[in-house]
PDB file of C-alpha atoms in Angstrom:
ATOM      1  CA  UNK A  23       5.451  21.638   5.711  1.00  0.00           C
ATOM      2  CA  UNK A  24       7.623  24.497   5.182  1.00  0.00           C
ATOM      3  CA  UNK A  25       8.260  26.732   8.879  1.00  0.00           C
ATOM      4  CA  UNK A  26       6.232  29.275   7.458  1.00  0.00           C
ATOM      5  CA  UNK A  27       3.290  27.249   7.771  1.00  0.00           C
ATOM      6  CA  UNK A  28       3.555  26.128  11.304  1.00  0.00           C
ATOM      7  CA  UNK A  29       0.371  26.838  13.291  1.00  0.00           C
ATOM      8  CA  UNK A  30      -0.325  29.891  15.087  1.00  0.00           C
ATOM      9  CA  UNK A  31      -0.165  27.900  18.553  1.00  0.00           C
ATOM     10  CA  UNK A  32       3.068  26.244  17.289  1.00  0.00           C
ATOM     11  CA  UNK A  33       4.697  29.467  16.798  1.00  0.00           C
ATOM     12  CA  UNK A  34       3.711  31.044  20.145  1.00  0.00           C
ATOM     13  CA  UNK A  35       4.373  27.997  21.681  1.00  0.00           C
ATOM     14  CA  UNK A  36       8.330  28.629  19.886  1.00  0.00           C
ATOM     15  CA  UNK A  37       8.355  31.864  21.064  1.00  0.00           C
ATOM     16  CA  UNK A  38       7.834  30.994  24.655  1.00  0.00           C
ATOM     17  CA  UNK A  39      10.019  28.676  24.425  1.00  0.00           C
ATOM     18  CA  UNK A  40      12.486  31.321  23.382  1.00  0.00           C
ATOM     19  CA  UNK A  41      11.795  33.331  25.637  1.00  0.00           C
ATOM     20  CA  UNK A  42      12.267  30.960  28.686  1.00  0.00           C
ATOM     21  CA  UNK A  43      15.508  30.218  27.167  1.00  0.00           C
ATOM     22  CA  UNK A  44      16.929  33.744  26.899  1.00  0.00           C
ATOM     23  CA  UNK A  45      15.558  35.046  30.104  1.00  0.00           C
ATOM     24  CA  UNK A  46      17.891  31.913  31.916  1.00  0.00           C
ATOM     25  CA  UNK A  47      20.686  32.573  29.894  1.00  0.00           C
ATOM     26  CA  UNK A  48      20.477  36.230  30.969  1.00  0.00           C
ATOM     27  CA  UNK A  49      20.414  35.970  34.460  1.00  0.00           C
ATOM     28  CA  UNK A  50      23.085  33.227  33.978  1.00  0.00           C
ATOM     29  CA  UNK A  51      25.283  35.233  32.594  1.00  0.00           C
ATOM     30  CA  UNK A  52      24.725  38.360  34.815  1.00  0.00           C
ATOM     31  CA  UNK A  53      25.251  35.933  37.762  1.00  0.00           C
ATOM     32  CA  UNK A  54      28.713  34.539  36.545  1.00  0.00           C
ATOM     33  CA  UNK A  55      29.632  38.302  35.331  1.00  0.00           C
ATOM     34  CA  UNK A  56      29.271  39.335  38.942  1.00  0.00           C
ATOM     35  CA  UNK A  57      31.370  36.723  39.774  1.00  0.00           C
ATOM     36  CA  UNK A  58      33.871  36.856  38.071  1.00  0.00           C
ATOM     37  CA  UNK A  59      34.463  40.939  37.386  1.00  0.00           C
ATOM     38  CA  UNK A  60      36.576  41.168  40.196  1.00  0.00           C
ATOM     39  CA  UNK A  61      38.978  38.118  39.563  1.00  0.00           C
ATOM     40  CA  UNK A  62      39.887  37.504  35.495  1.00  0.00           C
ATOM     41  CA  UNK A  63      37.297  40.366  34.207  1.00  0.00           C
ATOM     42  CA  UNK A  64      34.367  40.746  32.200  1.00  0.00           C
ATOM     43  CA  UNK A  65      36.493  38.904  29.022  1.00  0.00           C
ATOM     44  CA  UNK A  66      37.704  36.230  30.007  1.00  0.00           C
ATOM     45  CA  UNK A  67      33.935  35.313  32.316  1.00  0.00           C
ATOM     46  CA  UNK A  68      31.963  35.473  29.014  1.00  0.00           C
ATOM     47  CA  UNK A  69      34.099  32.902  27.616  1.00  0.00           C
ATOM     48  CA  UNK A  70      33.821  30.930  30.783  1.00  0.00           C
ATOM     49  CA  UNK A  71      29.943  31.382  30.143  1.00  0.00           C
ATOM     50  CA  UNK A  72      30.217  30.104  26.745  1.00  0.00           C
ATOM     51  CA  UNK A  73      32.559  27.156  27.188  1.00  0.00           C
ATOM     52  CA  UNK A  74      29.422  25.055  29.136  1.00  0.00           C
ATOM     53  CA  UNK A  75      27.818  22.997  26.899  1.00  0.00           C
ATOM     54  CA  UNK A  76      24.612  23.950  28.397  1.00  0.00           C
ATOM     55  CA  UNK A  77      24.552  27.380  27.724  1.00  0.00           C
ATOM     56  CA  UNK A  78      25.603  26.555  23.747  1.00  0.00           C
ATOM     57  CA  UNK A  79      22.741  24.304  23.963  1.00  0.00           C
ATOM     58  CA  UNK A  80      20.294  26.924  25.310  1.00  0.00           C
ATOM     59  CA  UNK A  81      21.450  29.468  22.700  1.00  0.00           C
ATOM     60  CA  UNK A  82      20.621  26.777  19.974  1.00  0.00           C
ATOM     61  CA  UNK A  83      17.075  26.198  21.171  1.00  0.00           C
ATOM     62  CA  UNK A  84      16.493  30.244  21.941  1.00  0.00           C
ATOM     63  CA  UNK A  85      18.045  30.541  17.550  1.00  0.00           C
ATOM     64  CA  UNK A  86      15.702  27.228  16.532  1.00  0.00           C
ATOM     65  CA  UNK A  87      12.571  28.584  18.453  1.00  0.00           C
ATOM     66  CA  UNK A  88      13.215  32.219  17.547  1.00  0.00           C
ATOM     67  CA  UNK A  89      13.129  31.543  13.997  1.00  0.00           C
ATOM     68  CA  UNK A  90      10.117  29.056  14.315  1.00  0.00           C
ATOM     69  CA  UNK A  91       8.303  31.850  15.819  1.00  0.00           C
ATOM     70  CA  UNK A  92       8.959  34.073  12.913  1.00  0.00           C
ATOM     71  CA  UNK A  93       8.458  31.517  10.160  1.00  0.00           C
ATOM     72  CA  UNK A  94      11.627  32.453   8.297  1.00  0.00           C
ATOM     73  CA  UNK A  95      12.946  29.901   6.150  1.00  0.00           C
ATOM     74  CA  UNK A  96      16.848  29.308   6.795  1.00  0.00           C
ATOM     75  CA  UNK A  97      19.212  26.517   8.594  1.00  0.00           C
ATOM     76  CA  UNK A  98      17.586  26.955  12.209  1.00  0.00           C
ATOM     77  CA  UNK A  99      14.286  25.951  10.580  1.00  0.00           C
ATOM     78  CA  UNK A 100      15.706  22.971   9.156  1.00  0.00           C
ATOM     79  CA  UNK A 101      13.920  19.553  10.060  1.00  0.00           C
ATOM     80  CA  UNK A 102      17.497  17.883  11.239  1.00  0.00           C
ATOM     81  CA  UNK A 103      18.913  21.245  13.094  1.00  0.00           C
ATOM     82  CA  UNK A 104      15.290  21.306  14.885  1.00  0.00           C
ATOM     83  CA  UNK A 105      16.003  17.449  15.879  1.00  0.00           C
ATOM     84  CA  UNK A 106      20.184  17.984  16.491  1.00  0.00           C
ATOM     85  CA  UNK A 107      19.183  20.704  19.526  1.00  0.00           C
ATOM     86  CA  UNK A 108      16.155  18.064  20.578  1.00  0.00           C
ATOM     87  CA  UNK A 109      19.229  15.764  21.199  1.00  0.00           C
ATOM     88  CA  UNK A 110      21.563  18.616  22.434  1.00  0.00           C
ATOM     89  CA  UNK A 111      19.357  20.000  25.199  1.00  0.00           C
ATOM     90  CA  UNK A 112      18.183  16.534  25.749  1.00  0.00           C
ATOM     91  CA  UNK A 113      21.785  15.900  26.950  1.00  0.00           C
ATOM     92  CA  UNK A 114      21.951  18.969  28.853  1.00  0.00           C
ATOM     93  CA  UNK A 115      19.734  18.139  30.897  1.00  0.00           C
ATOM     94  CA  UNK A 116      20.189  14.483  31.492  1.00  0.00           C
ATOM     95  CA  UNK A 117      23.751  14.282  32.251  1.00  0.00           C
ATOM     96  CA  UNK A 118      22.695  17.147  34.766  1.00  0.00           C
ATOM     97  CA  UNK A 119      19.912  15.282  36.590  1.00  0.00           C
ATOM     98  CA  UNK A 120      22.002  12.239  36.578  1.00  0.00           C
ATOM     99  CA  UNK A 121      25.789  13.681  37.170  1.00  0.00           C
ATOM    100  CA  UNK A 122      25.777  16.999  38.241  1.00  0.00           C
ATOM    101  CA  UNK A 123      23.030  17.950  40.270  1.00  0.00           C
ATOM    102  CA  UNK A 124      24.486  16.379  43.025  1.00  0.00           C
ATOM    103  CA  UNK A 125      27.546  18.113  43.073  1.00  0.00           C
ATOM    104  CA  UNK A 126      26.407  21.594  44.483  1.00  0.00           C
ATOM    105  CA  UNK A 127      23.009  23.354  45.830  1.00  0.00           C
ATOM    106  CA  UNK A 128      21.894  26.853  44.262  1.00  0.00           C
ATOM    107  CA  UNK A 129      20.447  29.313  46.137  1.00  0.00           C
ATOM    108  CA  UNK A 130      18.241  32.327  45.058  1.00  0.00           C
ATOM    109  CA  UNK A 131      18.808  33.359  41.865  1.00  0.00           C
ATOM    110  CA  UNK A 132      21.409  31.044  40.664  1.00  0.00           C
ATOM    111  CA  UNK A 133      18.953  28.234  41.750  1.00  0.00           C
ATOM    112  CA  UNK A 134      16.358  30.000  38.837  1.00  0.00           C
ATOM    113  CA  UNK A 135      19.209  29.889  36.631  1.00  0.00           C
ATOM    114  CA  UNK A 136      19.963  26.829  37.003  1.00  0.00           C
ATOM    115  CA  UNK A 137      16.398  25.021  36.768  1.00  0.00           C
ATOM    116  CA  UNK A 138      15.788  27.334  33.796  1.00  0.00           C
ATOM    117  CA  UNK A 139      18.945  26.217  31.763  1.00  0.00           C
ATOM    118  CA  UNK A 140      18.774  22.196  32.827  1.00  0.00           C
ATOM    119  CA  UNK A 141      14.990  21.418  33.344  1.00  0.00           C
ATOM    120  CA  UNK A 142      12.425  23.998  32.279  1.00  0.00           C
ATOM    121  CA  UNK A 143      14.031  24.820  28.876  1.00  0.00           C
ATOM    122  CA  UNK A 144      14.585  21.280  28.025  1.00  0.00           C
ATOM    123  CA  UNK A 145      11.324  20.040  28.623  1.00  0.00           C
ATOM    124  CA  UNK A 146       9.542  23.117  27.014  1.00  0.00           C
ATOM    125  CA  UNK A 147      11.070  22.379  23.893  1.00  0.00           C
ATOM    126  CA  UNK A 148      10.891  18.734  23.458  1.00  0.00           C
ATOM    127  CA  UNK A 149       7.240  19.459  24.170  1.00  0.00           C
ATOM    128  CA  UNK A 150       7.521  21.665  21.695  1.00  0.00           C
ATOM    129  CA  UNK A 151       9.263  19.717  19.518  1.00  0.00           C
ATOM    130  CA  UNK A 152       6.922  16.228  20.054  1.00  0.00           C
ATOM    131  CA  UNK A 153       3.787  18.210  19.341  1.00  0.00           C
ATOM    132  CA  UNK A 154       4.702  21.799  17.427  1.00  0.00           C
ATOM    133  CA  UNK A 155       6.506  20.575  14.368  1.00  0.00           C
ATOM    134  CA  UNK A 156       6.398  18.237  11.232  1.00  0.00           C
ATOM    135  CA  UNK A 157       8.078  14.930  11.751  1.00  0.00           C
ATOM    136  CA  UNK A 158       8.980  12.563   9.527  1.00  0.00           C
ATOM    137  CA  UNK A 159      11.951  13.888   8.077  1.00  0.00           C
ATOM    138  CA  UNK A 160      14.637  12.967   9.541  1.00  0.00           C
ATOM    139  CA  UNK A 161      17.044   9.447   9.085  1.00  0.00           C
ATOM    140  CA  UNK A 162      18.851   7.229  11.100  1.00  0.00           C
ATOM    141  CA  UNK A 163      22.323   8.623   9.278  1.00  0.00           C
ATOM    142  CA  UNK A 164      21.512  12.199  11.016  1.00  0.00           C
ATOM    143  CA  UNK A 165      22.733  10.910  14.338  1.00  0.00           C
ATOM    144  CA  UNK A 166      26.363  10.749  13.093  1.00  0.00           C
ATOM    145  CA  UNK A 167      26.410  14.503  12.058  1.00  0.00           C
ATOM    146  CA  UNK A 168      24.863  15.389  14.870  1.00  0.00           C
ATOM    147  CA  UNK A 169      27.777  13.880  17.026  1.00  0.00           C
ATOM    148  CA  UNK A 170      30.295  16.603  15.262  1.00  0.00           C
ATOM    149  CA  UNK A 171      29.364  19.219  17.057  1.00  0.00           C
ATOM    150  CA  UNK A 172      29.847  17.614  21.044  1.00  0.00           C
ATOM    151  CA  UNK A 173      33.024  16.379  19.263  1.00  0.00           C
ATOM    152  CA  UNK A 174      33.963  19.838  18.063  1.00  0.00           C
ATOM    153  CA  UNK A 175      32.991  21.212  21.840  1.00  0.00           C
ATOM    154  CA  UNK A 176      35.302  18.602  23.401  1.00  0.00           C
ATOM    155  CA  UNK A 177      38.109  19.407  21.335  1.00  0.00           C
ATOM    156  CA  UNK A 178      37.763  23.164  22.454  1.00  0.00           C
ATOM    157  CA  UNK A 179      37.146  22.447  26.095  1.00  0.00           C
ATOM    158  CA  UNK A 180      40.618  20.490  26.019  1.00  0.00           C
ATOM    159  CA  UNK A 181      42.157  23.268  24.184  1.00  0.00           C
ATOM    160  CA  UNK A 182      41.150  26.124  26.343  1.00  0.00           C
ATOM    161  CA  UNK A 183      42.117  23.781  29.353  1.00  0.00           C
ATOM    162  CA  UNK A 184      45.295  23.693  28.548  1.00  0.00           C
ATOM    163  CA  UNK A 185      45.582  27.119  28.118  1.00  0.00           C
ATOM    164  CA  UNK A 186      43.604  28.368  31.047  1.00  0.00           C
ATOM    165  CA  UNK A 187      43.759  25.111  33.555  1.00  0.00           C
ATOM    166  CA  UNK A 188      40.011  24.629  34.269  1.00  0.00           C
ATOM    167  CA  UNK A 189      37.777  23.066  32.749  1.00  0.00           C
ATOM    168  CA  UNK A 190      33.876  23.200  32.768  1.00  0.00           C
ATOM    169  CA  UNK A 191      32.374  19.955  34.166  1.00  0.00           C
ATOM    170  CA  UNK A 192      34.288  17.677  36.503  1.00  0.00           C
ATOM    171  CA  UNK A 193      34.270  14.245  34.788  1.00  0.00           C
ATOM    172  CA  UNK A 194      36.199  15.989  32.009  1.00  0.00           C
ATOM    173  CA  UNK A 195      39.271  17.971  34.576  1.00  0.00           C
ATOM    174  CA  UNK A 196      41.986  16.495  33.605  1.00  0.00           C
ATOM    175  CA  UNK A 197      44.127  18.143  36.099  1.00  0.00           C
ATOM    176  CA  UNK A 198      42.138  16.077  38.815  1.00  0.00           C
ATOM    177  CA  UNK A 199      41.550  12.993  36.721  1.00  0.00           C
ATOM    178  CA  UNK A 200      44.190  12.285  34.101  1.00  0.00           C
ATOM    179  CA  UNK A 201      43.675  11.499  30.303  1.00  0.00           C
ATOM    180  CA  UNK A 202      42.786   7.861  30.813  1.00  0.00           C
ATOM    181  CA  UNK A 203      39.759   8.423  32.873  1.00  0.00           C
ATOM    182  CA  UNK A 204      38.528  11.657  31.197  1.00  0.00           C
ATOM    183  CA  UNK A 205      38.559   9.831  27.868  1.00  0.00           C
ATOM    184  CA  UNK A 206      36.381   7.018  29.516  1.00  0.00           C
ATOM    185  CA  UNK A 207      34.091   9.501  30.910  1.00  0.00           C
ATOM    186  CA  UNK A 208      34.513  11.623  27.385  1.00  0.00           C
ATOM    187  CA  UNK A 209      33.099   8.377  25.471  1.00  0.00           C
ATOM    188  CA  UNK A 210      30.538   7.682  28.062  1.00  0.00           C
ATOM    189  CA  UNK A 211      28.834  10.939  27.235  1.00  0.00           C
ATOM    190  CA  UNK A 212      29.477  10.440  23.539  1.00  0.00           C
ATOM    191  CA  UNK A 213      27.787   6.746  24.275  1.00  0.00           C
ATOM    192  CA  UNK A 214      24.932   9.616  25.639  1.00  0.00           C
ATOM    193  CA  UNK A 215      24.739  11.757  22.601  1.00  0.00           C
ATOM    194  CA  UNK A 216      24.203   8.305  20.312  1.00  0.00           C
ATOM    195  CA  UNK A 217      21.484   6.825  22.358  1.00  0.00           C
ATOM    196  CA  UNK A 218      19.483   9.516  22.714  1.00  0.00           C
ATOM    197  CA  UNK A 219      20.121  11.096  19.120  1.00  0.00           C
ATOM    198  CA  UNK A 220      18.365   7.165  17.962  1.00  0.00           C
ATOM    199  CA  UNK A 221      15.980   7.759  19.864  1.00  0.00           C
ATOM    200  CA  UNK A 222      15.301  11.328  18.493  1.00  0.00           C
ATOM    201  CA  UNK A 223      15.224  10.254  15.234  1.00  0.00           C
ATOM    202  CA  UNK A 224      12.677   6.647  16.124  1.00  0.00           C
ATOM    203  CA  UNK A 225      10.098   9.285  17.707  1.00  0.00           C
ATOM    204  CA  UNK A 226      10.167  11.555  14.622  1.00  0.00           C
ATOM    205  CA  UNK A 227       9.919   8.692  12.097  1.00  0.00           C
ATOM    206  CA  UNK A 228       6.984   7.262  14.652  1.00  0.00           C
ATOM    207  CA  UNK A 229       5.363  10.478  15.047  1.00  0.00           C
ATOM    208  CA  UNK A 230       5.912  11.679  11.444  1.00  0.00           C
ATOM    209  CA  UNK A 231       4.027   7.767  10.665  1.00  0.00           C
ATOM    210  CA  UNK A 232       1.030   9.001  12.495  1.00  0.00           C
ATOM    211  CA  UNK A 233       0.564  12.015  10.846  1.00  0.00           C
ATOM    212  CA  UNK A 234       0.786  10.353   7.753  1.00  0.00           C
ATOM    213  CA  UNK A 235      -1.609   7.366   8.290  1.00  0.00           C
ATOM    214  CA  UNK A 236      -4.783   7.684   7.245  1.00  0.00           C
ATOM    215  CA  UNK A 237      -7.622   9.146  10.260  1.00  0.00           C
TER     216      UNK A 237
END
């Protein structure tokens, strides 16, 4: 089924989707502009914003539902890119509910931000994703080009490091852990991506079965 074709609901269900996913990466972005304005300026915060994983990850589900919702054909309505940011914001979230959220307690608005970007936008679109879309197009051979782009990100995030000295998620600092144990945390997560990228692609071979069986 081409994305043209996907239901009405579907595609409203995309666009809210979207929707939730810009508004939190708005007001994250305001929130860490205001923070930072006064200390390394409005430059050098924006690529603060966009060196978190979750925010790249946010973007790619707000580009993937936004062009669901319209029905254009193009590489965001792709069958594999729809399933690589099912496995990207799957992450996001996870390692936060498991690793992060412990670290540190939002208040007011950042607190909206934050459960926007790690919770409600990750489970509105793998509901979206389980119920909205075709399935049964994707192979077990995806998962490994999925993994280049967290590989590409980690790559960066040591780059700018170096440059800048800070890094974006404590089990990667290297200034506070050293090389050997960020590149046993570094293949922990990667360990994270492979799972759950299996595990994408056995519920869209599963689901895309159903659809396909006889009723």
């Amino acid at each position: 089924m081409s994305p043209a074709r996907l239901p009405v609901v579907s595609r409203t269900c995309a666009a809210l989707v979207g929707l939730l996913a810009l508004s939190a990466l708005a007001l994250q972005y305001i929130l860490l502009v205001q923070l930072t304005r006064d200390t390394i300026g409005v430059g050098l915060g924006t690529l603060r914003f966009i060196t978190y994983f979750t925010i790249l990850s946010n973007i790619a589900v707000a580009l993937v539902a936004f062009t669901a919702t319209t029905g254009r054909p193009g590489f965001f309505a792709q069958a594999r890119v729809r399933g690589a940011v099912a496995l990207y914001i799957g992450v996001t979230g996870s390692i936060y509910f498991f690793i992060l959220r412990h670290l540190w307690q939002p208040q007011g608005a950042q607190w909206w931000a934050d459960t926007g970007l790690h919770y409600a936008v990750p489970l509105a679109y793998w509901a979206w994703w389980l119920a909205g879309v075709p399935h049964g197009a994707l192979r077990w051979r995806d998962v490994a080009g999925w993994l280049l782009f967290p590989l590409g990100y980690v790559i960066w995030v040591f780059l700018r490091g170096a440059w800048v000295g800070e890094y974006p998620y404590p089990f990667i600092d290297v200034g506070q852990l050293g090389w050997a144990r960020v590149g046993v945390n570094a293949l922990g997560v990667m360990g994270v991506f492979v799972v759950l990228g299996l595990v994408v692609v056995g519920l869209d071979r599963v689901l895309g079965g159903k659809r396909a069986s006889p009723r």
